[in-house]
Short mmCIF file of C-alpha atoms and ligand atoms in Angstrom, two decimals:
data_model
loop_
_atom_site.label_atom_id
_atom_site.label_comp_id
_atom_site.label_asym_id
_atom_site.label_seq_id
_atom_site.Cartn_x
_atom_site.Cartn_y
_atom_site.Cartn_z
CA MET A 1 -9.89 26.01 18.27
CA LYS A 2 -12.93 24.05 20.14
CA PHE A 3 -10.33 21.43 21.77
CA LEU A 4 -6.85 21.52 22.42
CA PRO A 5 -5.06 18.35 21.64
CA VAL A 6 -2.64 17.28 23.93
CA PHE A 7 -1.06 13.44 24.96
CA LEU A 8 -1.82 12.59 28.33
CA ASP A 9 0.52 10.31 30.34
CA LEU A 10 -1.74 7.58 32.26
CA LYS A 11 0.99 5.05 33.26
CA ASN A 12 0.14 3.54 36.24
CA ARG A 13 -2.38 6.22 37.10
CA PRO A 14 -5.87 5.41 38.40
CA CYS A 15 -8.26 5.60 35.51
CA ALA A 16 -12.41 4.90 35.79
CA VAL A 17 -14.75 3.08 33.10
CA ILE A 18 -18.13 3.33 34.15
CA GLY A 19 -20.13 0.24 32.06
CA GLY A 20 -19.66 -3.19 31.35
CA GLY A 21 -20.32 -3.70 27.69
CA GLU A 22 -18.45 -4.03 24.38
CA VAL A 23 -17.75 0.01 23.92
CA ALA A 24 -16.81 -0.17 27.65
CA SER A 25 -14.35 -2.91 26.64
CA ARG A 26 -12.65 -0.72 24.03
CA LYS A 27 -12.01 2.15 25.75
CA VAL A 28 -10.66 -0.40 28.60
CA SER A 29 -8.23 -1.96 26.04
CA LEU A 30 -6.72 1.80 24.82
CA LEU A 31 -6.43 2.71 28.66
CA LEU A 32 -4.48 -0.35 29.25
CA GLU A 33 -2.28 0.24 25.80
CA ALA A 34 -1.22 3.44 27.31
CA GLY A 35 -0.38 1.98 30.72
CA ALA A 36 -3.47 2.99 32.99
CA LYS A 37 -4.77 1.19 36.18
CA VAL A 38 -8.24 0.95 34.90
CA THR A 39 -11.33 0.16 37.27
CA VAL A 40 -14.44 -0.88 35.59
CA HIS A 41 -17.47 0.19 37.27
CA ALA A 42 -20.68 -1.99 36.23
CA PRO A 43 -22.83 -4.43 38.03
CA ALA A 44 -22.36 -6.79 35.39
CA VAL A 45 -20.07 -6.93 32.73
CA GLY A 46 -19.51 -8.51 29.09
CA GLU A 47 -17.25 -11.44 28.30
CA THR A 48 -14.11 -9.38 27.21
CA LEU A 49 -13.98 -7.41 30.69
CA ARG A 50 -14.44 -10.86 32.70
CA ARG A 51 -11.31 -12.48 31.17
CA TRP A 52 -9.62 -9.02 32.01
CA ILE A 53 -10.73 -9.04 35.40
CA ASP A 54 -10.19 -12.72 36.00
CA ASP A 55 -6.64 -12.29 34.89
CA GLY A 56 -6.62 -9.27 37.28
CA LYS A 57 -5.60 -6.73 34.33
CA VAL A 58 -8.42 -4.63 35.50
CA GLY A 59 -10.39 -4.09 38.73
CA HIS A 60 -13.62 -4.02 39.22
CA VAL A 61 -16.74 -2.49 41.31
CA ALA A 62 -19.34 -4.90 40.99
CA ARG A 63 -22.13 -2.20 41.81
CA GLU A 64 -24.09 0.83 40.62
CA PHE A 65 -22.14 3.87 39.93
CA SER A 66 -21.63 6.02 42.89
CA PRO A 67 -19.73 9.37 42.53
CA PRO A 68 -17.36 9.06 45.48
CA SER A 69 -16.10 6.10 43.52
CA LEU A 70 -14.16 8.62 41.27
CA ASP A 71 -12.16 10.28 44.06
CA GLY A 72 -8.76 10.18 42.99
CA CYS A 73 -9.42 9.22 39.45
CA ALA A 74 -6.98 10.70 36.82
CA LEU A 75 -9.39 10.08 34.08
CA VAL A 76 -13.10 8.85 33.51
CA ILE A 77 -14.85 7.44 30.53
CA ALA A 78 -18.51 6.77 30.65
CA ALA A 79 -20.15 3.88 28.49
CA THR A 80 -23.30 2.87 29.81
CA ASP A 81 -26.16 3.07 28.12
CA ASP A 82 -28.11 4.78 30.46
CA LYS A 83 -28.31 8.61 29.87
CA ALA A 84 -29.36 9.25 33.31
CA VAL A 85 -26.06 7.57 34.51
CA ASN A 86 -24.00 9.17 32.08
CA ARG A 87 -25.01 12.34 32.97
CA GLN A 88 -24.30 11.43 36.84
CA VAL A 89 -21.08 10.49 35.94
CA SER A 90 -20.19 13.47 34.00
CA ASP A 91 -21.35 15.61 36.88
CA ALA A 92 -19.43 14.07 39.66
CA ALA A 93 -16.33 13.79 37.35
CA ARG A 94 -16.83 17.76 36.88
CA GLU A 95 -17.36 18.50 40.40
CA ARG A 96 -13.83 16.77 40.99
CA ASN A 97 -12.21 18.40 38.26
CA ILE A 98 -11.40 14.94 36.63
CA PRO A 99 -11.46 15.06 33.09
CA VAL A 100 -14.26 13.06 31.65
CA ASN A 101 -15.58 11.49 28.46
CA VAL A 102 -19.26 10.40 28.04
CA VAL A 103 -19.30 8.24 24.71
CA ASP A 104 -20.97 9.63 21.88
CA GLN A 105 -22.37 12.48 23.86
CA PRO A 106 -20.20 15.31 23.44
CA ASP A 107 -22.30 17.84 25.61
CA LEU A 108 -21.56 15.68 28.79
CA CYS A 109 -17.64 15.52 27.71
CA THR A 110 -14.69 17.74 29.15
CA PHE A 111 -12.46 15.89 26.35
CA ILE A 112 -13.00 13.98 23.27
CA MET A 113 -11.38 10.83 22.27
CA PRO A 114 -9.50 11.24 18.68
CA SER A 115 -8.94 8.76 16.07
CA ILE A 116 -5.59 7.43 16.42
CA VAL A 117 -3.23 6.06 13.83
CA ASP A 118 -0.68 3.91 16.31
CA ARG A 119 2.73 3.39 15.21
CA SER A 120 4.43 3.81 18.96
CA PRO A 121 6.00 5.97 19.52
CA VAL A 122 4.88 7.91 16.73
CA ILE A 123 0.73 8.54 17.52
CA VAL A 124 -1.48 10.58 15.01
CA ALA A 125 -4.75 11.75 16.72
CA VAL A 126 -7.39 13.07 14.65
CA SER A 127 -10.86 15.31 15.72
CA THR A 128 -13.48 16.55 14.15
CA GLY A 129 -14.03 18.54 17.27
CA GLY A 130 -17.12 16.13 17.98
CA ALA A 131 -18.83 17.34 14.53
CA SER A 132 -18.17 13.94 12.54
CA PRO A 133 -16.73 10.82 14.21
CA VAL A 134 -17.11 9.14 10.74
CA LEU A 135 -15.45 11.74 9.17
CA ALA A 136 -12.48 11.50 11.38
CA ARG A 137 -12.07 7.70 10.53
CA LEU A 138 -12.04 8.40 7.42
CA ILE A 139 -9.10 10.90 7.56
CA ARG A 140 -7.65 8.26 9.91
CA ALA A 141 -7.78 5.63 7.17
CA ARG A 142 -6.36 7.49 4.54
CA LEU A 143 -3.60 8.73 7.37
CA GLU A 144 -2.79 5.07 7.97
CA THR A 145 -2.49 4.12 4.03
CA LEU A 146 0.34 7.32 4.15
CA ILE A 147 2.00 6.42 7.05
CA PRO A 148 4.12 3.36 6.38
CA ALA A 149 3.97 0.73 9.56
CA GLY A 150 7.73 1.05 9.75
CA TYR A 151 7.21 4.70 11.06
CA GLY A 152 7.52 3.54 14.70
CA ARG A 153 10.42 1.50 14.19
CA LEU A 154 12.07 4.65 12.52
CA ALA A 155 11.59 6.81 15.52
CA ARG A 156 12.96 4.19 17.88
CA LEU A 157 16.18 3.95 15.76
CA VAL A 158 16.07 7.79 15.90
CA ALA A 159 15.90 8.00 19.29
CA SER A 160 18.82 6.01 19.71
CA PHE A 161 20.97 7.82 18.04
CA ARG A 162 19.67 11.31 18.91
CA ASP A 163 22.35 11.92 21.64
CA LYS A 164 25.29 11.07 19.47
CA VAL A 165 23.81 13.04 16.54
CA LYS A 166 23.53 16.21 18.93
CA GLN A 167 27.40 15.74 19.98
CA ARG A 168 28.63 15.68 16.15
CA PHE A 169 26.88 18.99 15.16
CA ALA A 170 27.40 22.04 16.75
CA HIS A 171 24.68 23.85 15.25
CA SER A 172 20.97 22.95 15.21
CA SER A 173 20.21 23.71 11.47
CA ARG A 174 22.90 21.63 10.10
CA ARG A 175 21.62 18.66 12.70
CA ARG A 176 17.86 19.09 10.80
CA GLN A 177 19.20 18.87 7.75
CA PHE A 178 21.07 15.47 8.77
CA TRP A 179 17.70 14.17 10.07
CA GLU A 180 15.61 15.59 6.87
CA GLU A 181 18.22 13.62 4.86
CA VAL A 182 17.84 10.47 6.91
CA LEU A 183 14.23 10.46 7.45
CA GLN A 184 13.56 11.29 3.78
CA GLY A 185 16.46 8.87 2.51
CA ARG A 186 17.46 5.47 1.91
CA ILE A 187 18.16 4.43 5.82
CA ALA A 188 14.55 4.99 6.33
CA GLU A 189 13.09 2.81 3.42
CA LEU A 190 15.68 0.43 5.09
CA VAL A 191 13.76 0.54 8.44
CA TYR A 192 10.34 0.14 6.47
CA SER A 193 11.22 -2.95 4.55
CA GLY A 194 12.36 -4.38 7.73
CA GLN A 195 16.31 -4.36 7.45
CA GLU A 196 16.87 -2.18 11.03
CA GLN A 197 20.38 -3.71 11.10
CA ALA A 198 21.34 -2.42 8.15
CA ALA A 199 19.71 0.86 8.55
CA GLU A 200 21.32 1.39 12.12
CA LYS A 201 24.92 0.28 10.05
CA ALA A 202 23.96 2.79 7.45
CA LEU A 203 22.94 5.75 9.69
CA GLN A 204 26.41 4.91 11.95
CA GLN A 205 28.46 5.12 8.71
CA ARG A 206 26.24 8.26 7.37
CA LEU A 207 27.16 10.11 10.59
CA ASP A 208 30.68 9.26 10.28
CA ALA A 209 31.13 10.28 6.83
CA VAL A 210 29.42 13.55 7.35
CA ASP A 211 32.39 15.64 8.44
CA GLY A 212 34.34 14.10 5.30
CA GLY A 213 31.48 15.34 3.09
CA GLN A 214 31.22 12.35 1.26
CA PRO A 215 27.96 12.58 -0.74
CA PRO A 216 25.03 10.17 0.26
CA VAL A 217 24.77 7.05 -2.14
CA GLY A 218 21.14 6.82 -3.50
CA GLU A 219 18.90 3.98 -4.16
CA VAL A 220 16.86 2.62 -7.04
CA TYR A 221 13.40 1.12 -6.52
CA LEU A 222 11.82 -0.82 -9.15
CA VAL A 223 8.36 -0.51 -8.43
CA GLY A 224 5.36 -2.49 -10.21
CA GLY A 225 2.74 0.16 -10.98
CA GLY A 226 0.01 -1.94 -11.58
CA PRO A 227 -2.29 -2.41 -14.62
CA GLY A 228 -3.71 1.14 -14.46
CA ASP A 229 -6.13 1.34 -11.72
CA PRO A 230 -4.39 3.74 -9.68
CA ASP A 231 -6.49 1.83 -6.39
CA LEU A 232 -4.40 -1.14 -7.73
CA LEU A 233 -1.09 0.38 -6.63
CA THR A 234 0.28 -1.27 -3.02
CA PHE A 235 0.76 1.40 -0.23
CA ARG A 236 4.58 0.70 -0.49
CA ALA A 237 4.59 1.50 -4.49
CA LEU A 238 2.56 5.17 -3.58
CA HIS A 239 4.69 5.82 -0.68
CA LEU A 240 8.02 5.70 -2.56
CA MET A 241 6.62 7.37 -5.57
CA GLN A 242 5.53 10.06 -3.16
CA GLN A 243 9.09 10.61 -2.01
CA ALA A 244 11.14 9.83 -5.25
CA ASP A 245 13.82 12.53 -6.59
CA VAL A 246 13.41 11.11 -9.72
CA VAL A 247 10.66 8.75 -11.72
CA VAL A 248 12.03 6.68 -14.91
CA TYR A 249 8.62 5.56 -16.08
CA ASP A 250 7.38 3.10 -19.32
CA ARG A 251 4.50 4.12 -21.55
CA LEU A 252 2.43 1.34 -20.09
CA VAL A 253 2.36 3.47 -16.75
CA SER A 254 -1.29 5.27 -16.70
CA PRO A 255 -1.81 8.63 -16.33
CA ALA A 256 -3.98 8.28 -13.24
CA VAL A 257 -0.91 6.32 -11.67
CA LEU A 258 1.58 8.94 -13.04
CA ASN A 259 -0.31 11.70 -11.03
CA LEU A 260 0.42 10.36 -7.70
CA ILE A 261 4.33 10.86 -8.11
CA ARG A 262 5.45 13.51 -5.75
CA ARG A 263 4.64 16.81 -8.02
CA ASP A 264 8.40 18.08 -7.82
CA ALA A 265 10.21 14.84 -8.51
CA GLU A 266 11.90 14.72 -12.18
CA ARG A 267 9.86 12.82 -14.69
CA ILE A 268 11.80 10.86 -17.68
CA TYR A 269 10.20 8.85 -19.81
CA ALA A 270 11.67 5.82 -21.01
CA GLY A 271 8.99 4.67 -23.68
CA LYS A 272 8.82 0.82 -24.50
CA GLU A 273 6.44 1.05 -27.32
CA ARG A 274 6.54 -1.58 -29.91
CA ASP A 275 9.68 -1.22 -32.30
CA ASN A 276 9.66 2.43 -30.98
CA HIS A 277 11.57 2.64 -27.86
CA ALA A 278 12.01 5.90 -26.54
CA ILE A 279 15.45 4.75 -24.61
CA PRO A 280 17.29 1.65 -25.61
CA GLN A 281 17.04 -0.80 -22.59
CA GLU A 282 20.94 -0.61 -22.67
CA ASP A 283 20.83 2.97 -21.92
CA ILE A 284 17.80 2.96 -19.61
CA ASN A 285 20.06 0.39 -17.18
CA HIS A 286 22.87 3.18 -17.19
CA LEU A 287 20.43 6.00 -16.71
CA LEU A 288 19.72 4.24 -13.44
CA VAL A 289 23.12 3.75 -12.26
CA ARG A 290 23.89 7.58 -13.12
CA LEU A 291 21.23 8.82 -11.43
CA ALA A 292 21.53 6.69 -8.22
CA ARG A 293 25.44 7.72 -8.07
CA GLU A 294 24.16 11.22 -8.14
CA GLY A 295 22.67 10.74 -4.88
CA LYS A 296 19.07 10.45 -6.24
CA ARG A 297 16.16 8.16 -4.96
CA VAL A 298 15.15 6.75 -8.03
CA VAL A 299 11.70 5.12 -8.71
CA ARG A 300 11.71 2.84 -11.73
CA LEU A 301 8.38 2.71 -12.35
CA LYS A 302 6.54 -0.16 -14.57
CA GLY A 303 3.49 -1.06 -16.00
CA GLY A 304 2.22 -4.73 -14.16
CA ASP A 305 4.42 -6.46 -12.13
CA PRO A 306 8.18 -5.73 -12.55
CA PHE A 307 9.55 -8.96 -12.88
CA ILE A 308 6.54 -10.21 -15.08
CA PHE A 309 7.33 -9.89 -18.54
CA GLY A 310 9.02 -6.27 -17.42
CA ARG A 311 12.60 -6.67 -17.92
CA GLY A 312 13.07 -5.80 -14.48
CA GLY A 313 15.74 -8.44 -13.77
CA GLU A 314 17.53 -7.12 -16.70
CA GLU A 315 17.65 -3.64 -15.09
CA ILE A 316 18.55 -4.77 -11.40
CA ASP A 317 21.21 -7.14 -12.58
CA THR A 318 22.92 -3.74 -14.04
CA LEU A 319 22.35 -2.38 -11.00
CA ALA A 320 23.56 -5.34 -8.67
CA ALA A 321 26.93 -5.48 -11.04
CA GLU A 322 27.75 -1.38 -10.18
CA GLY A 323 27.00 -1.84 -6.36
CA ILE A 324 24.02 0.40 -6.35
CA PRO A 325 21.56 -0.50 -3.72
CA PHE A 326 17.99 -1.27 -4.68
CA GLN A 327 14.53 -2.90 -4.05
CA VAL A 328 11.94 -4.38 -5.89
CA VAL A 329 8.28 -4.00 -5.27
CA PRO A 330 5.57 -5.90 -6.75
CA GLY A 331 2.92 -4.86 -8.75
CA ILE A 332 -0.78 -6.37 -9.83
CA THR A 333 0.11 -7.73 -13.28
CA ALA A 334 -1.90 -7.19 -16.02
CA ALA A 335 -3.20 -10.84 -15.86
CA ALA A 336 -4.45 -10.54 -12.83
CA GLY A 337 -5.97 -7.33 -13.21
CA CYS A 338 -7.59 -7.58 -16.17
CA ALA A 339 -9.00 -10.68 -15.38
CA ALA A 340 -10.55 -9.58 -12.27
CA TYR A 341 -11.85 -6.33 -14.14
CA ALA A 342 -13.29 -8.36 -16.95
CA GLY A 343 -14.91 -11.00 -14.56
CA ILE A 344 -12.83 -13.69 -16.14
CA PRO A 345 -11.45 -16.02 -13.19
CA LEU A 346 -8.00 -17.47 -14.62
CA THR A 347 -8.93 -20.77 -12.86
CA HIS A 348 -12.19 -22.18 -12.03
CA ARG A 349 -12.58 -25.94 -10.36
CA ASP A 350 -15.27 -26.60 -13.15
CA TYR A 351 -12.95 -25.33 -15.80
CA ALA A 352 -9.16 -24.85 -15.51
CA GLN A 353 -6.92 -26.16 -13.15
CA SER A 354 -3.84 -24.36 -14.38
CA VAL A 355 -2.83 -20.86 -15.86
CA VAL A 356 0.05 -20.13 -18.07
CA PHE A 357 1.21 -16.55 -18.75
CA VAL A 358 3.10 -16.49 -22.22
CA THR A 359 4.52 -13.64 -24.21
CA GLY A 360 2.95 -13.63 -27.72
CA HIS A 361 5.76 -11.16 -29.07
CA LEU A 362 6.62 -11.89 -32.66
CA GLN A 363 10.30 -12.46 -33.48
CA ASP A 364 10.84 -12.45 -37.19
CA GLY A 365 7.18 -12.96 -37.69
CA THR A 366 6.97 -16.03 -35.62
CA VAL A 367 5.87 -16.75 -32.33
CA ASN A 368 8.57 -19.06 -31.17
CA LEU A 369 6.54 -20.67 -28.11
CA ASN A 370 6.24 -24.68 -26.68
CA TRP A 371 2.67 -24.73 -28.55
CA LYS A 372 2.21 -28.74 -26.92
CA ALA A 373 2.55 -27.12 -23.50
CA LEU A 374 0.23 -24.66 -23.77
CA VAL A 375 -2.74 -26.79 -25.59
CA GLN A 376 -3.44 -28.64 -22.57
CA PRO A 377 -7.26 -29.58 -21.52
CA ARG A 378 -8.07 -27.62 -18.85
CA GLN A 379 -5.95 -24.79 -18.72
CA THR A 380 -6.37 -20.97 -19.17
CA ILE A 381 -3.41 -19.12 -21.34
CA VAL A 382 -2.90 -15.83 -21.08
CA PHE A 383 -0.96 -13.99 -23.84
CA TYR A 384 0.97 -10.63 -22.96
CA MET A 385 2.01 -8.58 -25.98
CA GLY A 386 -0.07 -10.92 -28.30
CA LEU A 387 -2.11 -8.36 -30.30
CA HIS A 388 -0.04 -7.97 -33.26
CA GLY A 389 0.51 -11.88 -33.49
CA VAL A 390 -2.92 -12.94 -32.80
CA GLU A 391 -3.46 -14.49 -36.02
CA THR A 392 -0.37 -16.63 -35.90
CA ILE A 393 -1.44 -17.60 -31.94
CA CYS A 394 -4.69 -18.48 -32.90
CA ARG A 395 -3.62 -20.38 -36.03
CA GLU A 396 -0.88 -22.31 -34.15
CA LEU A 397 -3.24 -23.22 -30.76
CA ILE A 398 -5.63 -24.81 -33.40
CA ARG A 399 -2.77 -26.39 -35.39
CA HIS A 400 -1.56 -27.92 -32.46
CA GLY A 401 -5.03 -29.61 -31.60
CA MET A 402 -6.83 -26.96 -29.79
CA PRO A 403 -10.64 -27.05 -30.90
CA PRO A 404 -11.09 -23.94 -32.85
CA THR A 405 -14.19 -23.11 -31.08
CA THR A 406 -12.54 -22.37 -27.92
CA LEU A 407 -13.69 -19.37 -25.95
CA ALA A 408 -11.05 -16.23 -26.06
CA ALA A 409 -11.26 -13.06 -24.80
CA LEU A 410 -9.46 -9.82 -25.57
CA VAL A 411 -9.08 -7.31 -22.72
CA GLN A 412 -7.69 -4.01 -24.03
CA GLN A 413 -6.62 -1.02 -21.50
CA GLY A 414 -7.57 -3.30 -18.52
CA THR A 415 -8.98 -1.98 -15.06
CA THR A 416 -9.16 1.56 -16.62
CA ARG A 417 -11.85 3.62 -17.69
CA ASN A 418 -11.23 2.61 -21.32
CA GLN A 419 -11.15 -1.01 -20.56
CA ARG A 420 -12.78 -2.97 -23.27
CA VAL A 421 -13.90 -6.50 -23.26
CA LEU A 422 -14.21 -8.26 -26.29
CA THR A 423 -14.99 -12.13 -26.60
CA GLY A 424 -14.92 -14.91 -29.46
CA ASP A 425 -13.15 -18.06 -30.12
CA LEU A 426 -10.13 -18.89 -31.61
CA GLN A 427 -11.79 -18.78 -35.11
CA THR A 428 -13.09 -15.55 -34.56
CA LEU A 429 -10.43 -13.49 -32.89
CA PRO A 430 -7.97 -12.35 -35.74
CA SER A 431 -11.07 -10.67 -37.42
CA ILE A 432 -12.55 -9.31 -34.26
CA VAL A 433 -9.21 -7.59 -33.44
CA ASP A 434 -9.63 -6.01 -37.04
CA LYS A 435 -13.02 -4.97 -36.95
CA ALA A 436 -13.00 -3.89 -33.49
CA GLN A 437 -9.89 -1.55 -33.98
CA VAL A 438 -8.61 -3.24 -30.86
CA LYS A 439 -5.25 -1.27 -29.97
CA PRO A 440 -2.51 -2.05 -27.30
CA PRO A 441 -2.19 -2.86 -24.39
CA THR A 442 -4.16 -5.67 -24.89
CA LEU A 443 -4.23 -8.97 -23.10
CA ILE A 444 -5.53 -12.22 -24.83
CA ILE A 445 -7.39 -14.96 -22.47
CA VAL A 446 -7.56 -18.18 -24.00
CA GLY A 447 -9.79 -21.20 -22.49
CA ASP A 448 -13.36 -22.29 -21.20
CA VAL A 449 -13.05 -19.82 -18.10
CA VAL A 450 -13.85 -17.18 -20.77
CA GLU A 451 -17.69 -18.61 -20.49
CA LEU A 452 -17.69 -17.32 -17.09
CA GLN A 453 -17.55 -13.46 -18.48
CA GLY A 454 -21.13 -13.18 -19.24
CA ARG A 455 -22.09 -13.84 -15.87
CA LEU A 456 -19.42 -12.55 -13.74
CA LYS A 457 -18.83 -8.93 -15.46
CA TRP A 458 -19.14 -6.31 -13.16
CA PHE A 459 -16.65 -3.57 -13.62
CA GLU A 460 -18.27 -0.04 -15.28
CA PRO A 461 -15.42 1.38 -17.11
CA SER A 462 -17.24 4.91 -17.36
CA ALA A 463 -17.71 5.14 -13.52
CA ALA A 464 -13.59 4.35 -13.21
CA ASN A 465 -11.09 6.62 -11.99
N1 SAH B 1 4.93 -6.20 -16.64
C1 SAH B 1 3.72 -5.94 -16.91
C2 SAH B 1 3.58 -6.74 -18.59
C3 SAH B 1 4.42 -5.98 -19.76
S1 SAH B 1 4.32 -6.65 -21.27
C4 SAH B 1 2.62 -6.57 -16.55
O1 SAH B 1 2.78 -7.42 -15.14
O2 SAH B 1 1.33 -6.50 -16.43
C5 SAH B 1 2.97 -5.65 -21.84
C6 SAH B 1 2.02 -6.20 -22.15
O3 SAH B 1 0.97 -6.51 -20.96
C7 SAH B 1 0.88 -5.76 -23.15
O4 SAH B 1 1.07 -5.69 -24.27
C8 SAH B 1 -0.17 -6.20 -22.95
O5 SAH B 1 -0.42 -7.28 -23.22
C9 SAH B 1 -0.02 -6.35 -21.41
N2 SAH B 1 -0.92 -5.16 -20.57
C10 SAH B 1 -0.28 -4.54 -19.64
N3 SAH B 1 -0.86 -3.70 -19.26
C11 SAH B 1 -2.31 -3.78 -19.38
C12 SAH B 1 -3.36 -3.47 -19.49
N4 SAH B 1 -3.90 -2.39 -18.73
N5 SAH B 1 -4.56 -3.80 -20.14
C13 SAH B 1 -4.33 -5.18 -21.10
N6 SAH B 1 -3.08 -5.48 -21.44
C14 SAH B 1 -2.26 -5.14 -20.40
#
């Protein structure tokens, strides 16, 4: 190990920053966040530093650097663009045994500054030992996505219960078990979603209940998995998928998204193929209830958004009736995902001022829709589940007054590496489906905006995840 990672307590300690530019001001800002008493040494300072100095937040020595000015400092950072001055600072600090960092000159440093993820009081620091600050920043960016913003709040809640929990458990191993369960379970989830009072109450209840040996209550997370590209998941969806005990998923959820589920989570396929539901809806609803009653964290993973043609409402209705706690995580719906990846803006000032999402699902061979409301000028129509009924859809739109030359697009498996976009008009669409053997899941977009596709397409499926 080239450097020993430590966390310094700099509260009210004198620190010196040499240099008055932008880089210096960033370092000053960090030191201020750690509560240090900062003095800037520079004949001239930039705007940000000037403001802090005028506000009295930061001290200022408006002279060229002189070594004795470091006397008594707890820490020194040199951030000038003059190499000679930087070296002078480094030498002066070393002579006085003061830790010194010189920005971008590792050979002059006795300590280096890590990239940090700040979830105070939780801080994650990343260092590559000076080898590559860019790599450190990339790692930090990955960690940012993995560590929910609520970790800081969670740490504060834990701190406020620490003594109580300590008293309750005689053995440290039981105590550890208790905290592991709290930090990975429903109580932590409540904190992440901003429900801190509920979390505190649940933690107290949990603590009161431990001696009685009551099993913990599970929870169901109804999660939108987006249209296919795993990069389109929300941070929250990913986070819940990575800590689930069991995931109940639909056919629409792409393999690339399924790949992100925690390795040892149980996976249950709930089907949802046309006319071939692997598990009837009623049974899915009750399966979720049963799993949660077993104390499990259940992710109910759906394609797109759970509240858009996802029957999410029905599933949580049963949960609500049975008193099972649940949360809903939105996802990017197929219309938004397919439109973006096909290069078809659903609204556009020159083409369409409104967009409607409708189901094209056939019941008894007919599509029972309010066609008059659909056939409006300057309106884009997006049909979900419309492939099977494409012929009826095109015929009815024409019958209710839409020009047969109105443009339409088919987007098959949008946002994935198998995406296909085919365009035509209301007359040609059914035969395109036939000839090109278009398969579900496919979205149908009808309206003048389809014209833009030729100019605005950008996505290369073969290069996708
Ligand atoms: N809840 C989902 C929709 C479920 S209905 C959502 O918000 O996206 C299923 C229909 O969605 C499919 O028949 C198809 O029309 C559409 N669909 C879902 N994912 C799609 C994709 N990746 N590409 C094209 N269409 C998709």
